[in-house]
Short mmCIF file of C-alpha atoms in Angstrom, two decimals:
data_model
loop_
_atom_site.label_atom_id
_atom_site.label_comp_id
_atom_site.label_asym_id
_atom_site.label_seq_id
_atom_site.Cartn_x
_atom_site.Cartn_y
_atom_site.Cartn_z
CA UNK A 2 60.39 78.91 149.31
CA UNK A 3 59.59 75.80 147.30
CA UNK A 4 60.05 77.51 143.98
CA UNK A 5 62.35 75.04 142.28
CA UNK A 6 59.99 75.01 139.32
CA UNK A 7 60.98 78.61 138.61
CA UNK A 8 64.68 77.91 138.63
CA UNK A 9 66.05 78.47 135.17
CA UNK A 10 69.80 78.36 135.44
CA UNK A 11 71.59 77.78 132.13
CA UNK A 12 72.54 74.22 133.07
CA UNK A 13 72.57 71.35 130.60
CA UNK A 14 72.47 67.69 131.49
CA UNK A 15 75.92 67.12 129.90
CA UNK A 16 77.36 69.77 132.22
CA UNK A 17 76.48 67.90 135.39
CA UNK A 18 78.99 65.61 137.09
CA UNK A 19 78.24 63.12 139.83
CA UNK A 20 81.59 62.41 141.45
CA UNK A 21 81.80 59.50 143.90
CA UNK A 22 85.37 60.09 145.00
CA UNK A 23 86.69 63.57 144.17
CA UNK A 24 90.29 64.27 145.13
CA UNK A 25 90.09 67.97 145.91
CA UNK A 26 88.50 71.27 144.91
CA UNK A 27 90.99 71.80 142.08
CA UNK A 28 90.10 68.50 140.47
CA UNK A 29 86.40 69.34 140.63
CA UNK A 30 86.95 72.80 139.13
CA UNK A 31 89.16 71.38 136.35
CA UNK A 32 86.67 68.70 135.39
CA UNK A 33 83.72 71.11 135.38
CA UNK A 34 85.71 73.67 133.37
CA UNK A 35 86.55 71.12 130.71
CA UNK A 36 82.83 70.40 130.22
CA UNK A 37 82.13 74.07 129.50
CA UNK A 38 85.28 74.40 127.40
CA UNK A 39 84.30 71.42 125.25
CA UNK A 40 81.05 73.20 124.40
CA UNK A 41 82.88 76.41 123.62
CA UNK A 42 81.12 78.26 126.46
CA UNK A 43 84.41 79.29 128.08
CA UNK A 44 87.91 79.99 126.79
CA UNK A 45 90.94 77.81 127.43
CA UNK A 46 92.13 80.37 130.00
CA UNK A 47 88.97 79.96 132.12
CA UNK A 48 90.02 76.99 134.26
CA UNK A 49 93.36 78.49 135.25
CA UNK A 50 91.67 81.84 136.02
CA UNK A 51 89.10 80.15 138.28
CA UNK A 52 91.76 78.14 140.13
CA UNK A 53 93.87 81.23 140.66
CA UNK A 54 90.94 83.36 141.82
CA UNK A 55 89.96 80.68 144.30
CA UNK A 56 93.34 81.08 146.03
CA UNK A 57 92.91 84.78 146.80
CA UNK A 58 89.09 85.08 146.71
CA UNK A 59 87.61 81.74 147.74
CA UNK A 60 83.93 81.01 147.02
CA UNK A 61 82.81 78.49 149.65
CA UNK A 62 79.36 79.19 151.12
CA UNK A 63 78.26 77.88 154.50
CA UNK A 64 74.59 76.94 154.25
CA UNK A 65 71.88 76.39 156.83
CA UNK A 66 72.01 72.59 156.94
CA UNK A 67 74.81 70.05 156.65
CA UNK A 68 75.32 70.51 152.92
CA UNK A 69 77.66 73.33 151.92
CA UNK A 70 78.33 74.71 148.46
CA UNK A 71 80.83 76.69 146.42
CA UNK A 72 80.36 79.01 143.45
CA UNK A 73 83.78 79.23 141.74
CA UNK A 74 83.95 81.74 138.88
CA UNK A 75 86.36 83.94 136.94
CA UNK A 76 86.52 87.34 135.31
CA UNK A 77 84.25 87.98 132.34
CA UNK A 78 86.98 87.96 129.68
CA UNK A 79 87.38 84.18 129.99
CA UNK A 80 83.72 83.49 129.14
CA UNK A 81 81.96 83.17 125.77
CA UNK A 82 78.45 82.08 126.77
CA UNK A 83 76.76 82.38 130.16
CA UNK A 84 76.48 78.89 131.55
CA UNK A 85 76.70 76.74 134.66
CA UNK A 86 78.34 73.39 135.35
CA UNK A 87 77.37 71.52 138.50
CA UNK A 88 79.20 68.84 140.47
CA UNK A 89 77.40 66.72 143.05
CA UNK A 90 79.98 65.11 145.31
CA UNK A 91 79.43 61.91 147.28
CA UNK A 92 82.40 62.84 149.44
CA UNK A 93 83.01 66.50 150.35
CA UNK A 94 86.04 68.47 149.19
CA UNK A 95 87.40 71.50 151.03
CA UNK A 96 86.70 75.03 149.81
CA UNK A 97 87.61 78.06 151.89
CA UNK A 98 84.77 80.34 152.96
CA UNK A 99 84.14 83.50 150.92
CA UNK A 100 83.62 85.81 153.87
CA UNK A 101 86.07 84.09 156.28
CA UNK A 102 88.88 82.65 154.12
CA UNK A 103 90.61 81.04 157.09
CA UNK A 104 87.57 78.79 157.54
CA UNK A 105 87.54 75.49 155.62
CA UNK A 106 84.17 74.13 154.50
CA UNK A 107 83.31 70.56 153.46
CA UNK A 108 81.50 71.16 150.17
CA UNK A 109 79.13 68.72 148.42
CA UNK A 110 77.75 70.96 145.66
CA UNK A 111 79.94 72.97 143.29
CA UNK A 112 78.27 75.42 140.91
CA UNK A 113 80.87 76.59 138.41
CA UNK A 114 79.54 79.91 137.09
CA UNK A 115 80.51 81.28 133.70
CA UNK A 116 79.28 84.87 133.51
CA UNK A 117 80.16 87.40 130.84
CA UNK A 118 77.82 90.34 131.35
CA UNK A 119 77.90 90.96 135.07
CA UNK A 120 74.98 93.35 135.44
CA UNK A 121 72.62 91.14 133.48
CA UNK A 122 73.70 88.03 135.26
CA UNK A 123 72.58 88.85 138.73
CA UNK A 124 69.55 86.84 137.69
CA UNK A 125 71.74 83.77 137.30
CA UNK A 126 73.32 84.35 140.68
CA UNK A 127 69.93 85.01 142.25
CA UNK A 128 68.66 81.69 140.90
CA UNK A 129 71.67 79.90 142.33
CA UNK A 130 71.04 81.67 145.65
CA UNK A 131 67.42 80.49 145.53
CA UNK A 132 68.61 76.90 145.13
CA UNK A 133 71.08 77.29 148.01
CA UNK A 134 68.29 78.51 150.30
CA UNK A 135 66.00 75.55 149.58
CA UNK A 136 67.03 72.82 152.03
CA UNK A 137 64.66 70.22 150.61
CA UNK A 138 66.01 70.80 147.12
CA UNK A 139 69.62 70.51 148.33
CA UNK A 140 68.80 67.15 149.91
CA UNK A 141 67.30 65.99 146.63
CA UNK A 142 70.36 67.10 144.67
CA UNK A 143 72.70 65.30 147.05
CA UNK A 144 70.61 62.12 146.84
CA UNK A 145 70.48 62.12 143.02
CA UNK A 146 71.76 58.99 141.31
CA UNK A 147 71.93 60.38 137.81
CA UNK A 148 72.38 63.62 135.90
CA UNK A 149 68.76 63.31 134.81
CA UNK A 150 67.60 63.20 138.43
CA UNK A 151 69.54 66.40 139.11
CA UNK A 152 67.83 68.11 136.17
CA UNK A 153 64.43 66.91 137.42
CA UNK A 154 65.10 68.08 140.96
CA UNK A 155 65.95 71.52 139.57
CA UNK A 156 62.84 71.49 137.42
CA UNK A 157 64.80 72.06 134.23
CA UNK A 158 63.22 70.71 131.04
CA UNK A 159 65.39 68.10 129.33
CA UNK B 4 66.61 111.36 163.55
CA UNK B 5 66.97 112.28 159.96
CA UNK B 6 65.09 109.55 158.14
CA UNK B 7 64.39 111.58 155.02
CA UNK B 8 67.96 111.69 153.81
CA UNK B 9 68.91 108.99 151.31
CA UNK B 10 71.39 106.67 152.99
CA UNK B 11 74.50 105.55 151.11
CA UNK B 12 75.77 101.98 151.24
CA UNK B 13 79.01 100.76 149.70
CA UNK B 14 78.63 97.14 148.61
CA UNK B 15 81.83 95.18 148.03
CA UNK B 16 82.72 91.71 146.79
CA UNK B 17 85.79 90.02 145.35
CA UNK B 18 85.67 91.40 141.83
CA UNK B 19 82.63 93.69 141.86
CA UNK B 20 80.99 91.44 139.25
CA UNK B 21 77.81 89.68 140.17
CA UNK B 22 77.76 89.17 143.91
CA UNK B 23 77.83 92.83 144.91
CA UNK B 24 75.18 93.66 142.30
CA UNK B 25 72.84 91.06 143.73
CA UNK B 26 73.49 92.20 147.30
CA UNK B 27 72.91 95.84 146.34
CA UNK B 28 69.58 95.06 144.65
CA UNK B 29 68.36 92.99 147.59
CA UNK B 30 69.33 95.60 150.19
CA UNK B 31 67.58 98.36 148.23
CA UNK B 32 64.42 96.27 147.93
CA UNK B 33 64.34 95.25 151.57
CA UNK B 34 65.10 98.72 152.92
CA UNK B 35 62.42 100.24 150.67
CA UNK B 36 59.94 97.86 152.34
CA UNK B 37 61.08 99.28 155.66
CA UNK B 38 60.67 102.85 154.48
CA UNK B 39 64.36 103.64 154.13
CA UNK B 40 65.65 105.06 150.89
CA UNK B 41 69.05 103.70 150.00
CA UNK B 42 71.60 104.50 147.35
CA UNK B 43 74.26 101.88 146.66
CA UNK B 44 77.67 101.95 145.08
CA UNK B 45 79.66 98.82 144.26
CA UNK B 46 83.35 98.14 144.33
CA UNK B 47 85.96 95.45 144.75
CA UNK B 48 86.97 94.61 148.30
CA UNK B 49 90.41 96.09 147.64
CA UNK B 50 88.84 99.42 146.61
CA UNK B 51 86.83 99.87 149.79
CA UNK B 52 89.26 102.27 151.53
CA UNK B 53 89.16 104.72 148.60
CA UNK B 54 85.38 104.62 148.19
CA UNK B 55 84.32 104.66 151.83
CA UNK B 56 84.56 108.38 152.70
CA UNK B 57 81.02 109.51 151.94
CA UNK B 58 79.06 106.35 152.76
CA UNK B 59 76.95 105.51 155.82
CA UNK B 60 77.63 101.79 155.80
CA UNK B 61 79.85 99.18 154.12
CA UNK B 62 78.43 95.74 153.30
CA UNK B 63 80.84 93.12 151.94
CA UNK B 64 80.81 89.43 151.02
CA UNK B 65 84.59 89.15 151.37
CA UNK B 66 86.94 90.42 154.08
CA UNK B 67 87.49 94.21 154.06
CA UNK B 68 89.27 96.56 156.47
CA UNK B 69 87.11 97.39 159.48
CA UNK B 70 89.12 100.39 160.69
CA UNK B 71 87.77 102.95 158.22
CA UNK B 72 85.56 104.76 160.69
CA UNK B 73 82.39 103.39 159.09
CA UNK B 74 80.19 100.53 160.19
CA UNK B 75 81.06 97.34 158.29
CA UNK B 76 78.87 94.26 157.84
CA UNK B 77 80.57 91.21 156.33
CA UNK B 78 77.91 88.72 155.34
CA UNK B 79 76.90 85.97 152.94
CA UNK B 80 73.27 86.09 154.07
CA UNK B 81 72.06 87.41 150.72
CA UNK B 82 73.48 84.34 148.97
CA UNK B 83 72.86 81.63 151.55
CA UNK B 84 69.83 82.98 153.41
CA UNK B 85 71.58 82.17 156.70
CA UNK B 86 70.86 84.92 159.22
CA UNK B 87 69.31 87.18 156.56
CA UNK B 88 66.63 88.65 158.81
CA UNK B 89 69.24 89.52 161.46
CA UNK B 90 71.46 91.22 158.89
CA UNK B 91 68.53 93.24 157.52
CA UNK B 92 67.59 94.33 161.03
CA UNK B 93 71.20 95.30 161.69
CA UNK B 94 71.36 97.34 158.46
CA UNK B 95 68.06 99.06 159.29
CA UNK B 96 69.27 99.91 162.79
CA UNK B 97 72.55 101.37 161.54
CA UNK B 98 70.85 103.43 158.82
CA UNK B 99 68.32 104.83 161.26
CA UNK B 100 71.09 105.95 163.59
CA UNK B 101 73.33 107.70 161.07
#
């Protein structure tokens, strides 16, 4: 499925973070949220809503290889503009698994999803799912040394 | 075997926003390829008990009760691709038996 060229998630270079030494999942979510908030894509309430949702409905996803991911998100009322912020972590942080919350996953890729029209945005989620199912692409993302390299790996025009 | 009847699947996720929609679309597509007509309904995981009466199968991406007298598949395969073929085979098998 080498279709990274078709990936068109609403991700901007400024909304990518490469974090060498993240403390925990909450720190990653907070930092990603503030990027989207600065652009006006999400409301002030977004970050808190995502953190709270993560406690009862975690979003960690166990993938095929060694790299695991999480897709934290919140209810639509906290979002102004559909957008994505992405953190690439040099050291994993723990997210609990969506389908088995008692299971803790070491996560290296965090896609913070801001969605405001659920039915229309399955496309966004489908594109994220396509990325998650492309092992070669995940390796490239993890090995990226700059935000620009992440954009190039995803095939997004900058 | 009554393969003509349209089978009903309840698809649940945390908030019934995007995940269950994606899962529902993918199941419909894949079952159509296998010659099984499927109707889906979406709900939050917490709503599963009240929506489960008239469905043939429950598919969820978050934990749901499994004691509702209906087959339940809890899976992330439609997001992660892990074990997707197995899950589709399992869904097909269940729908052909009901």
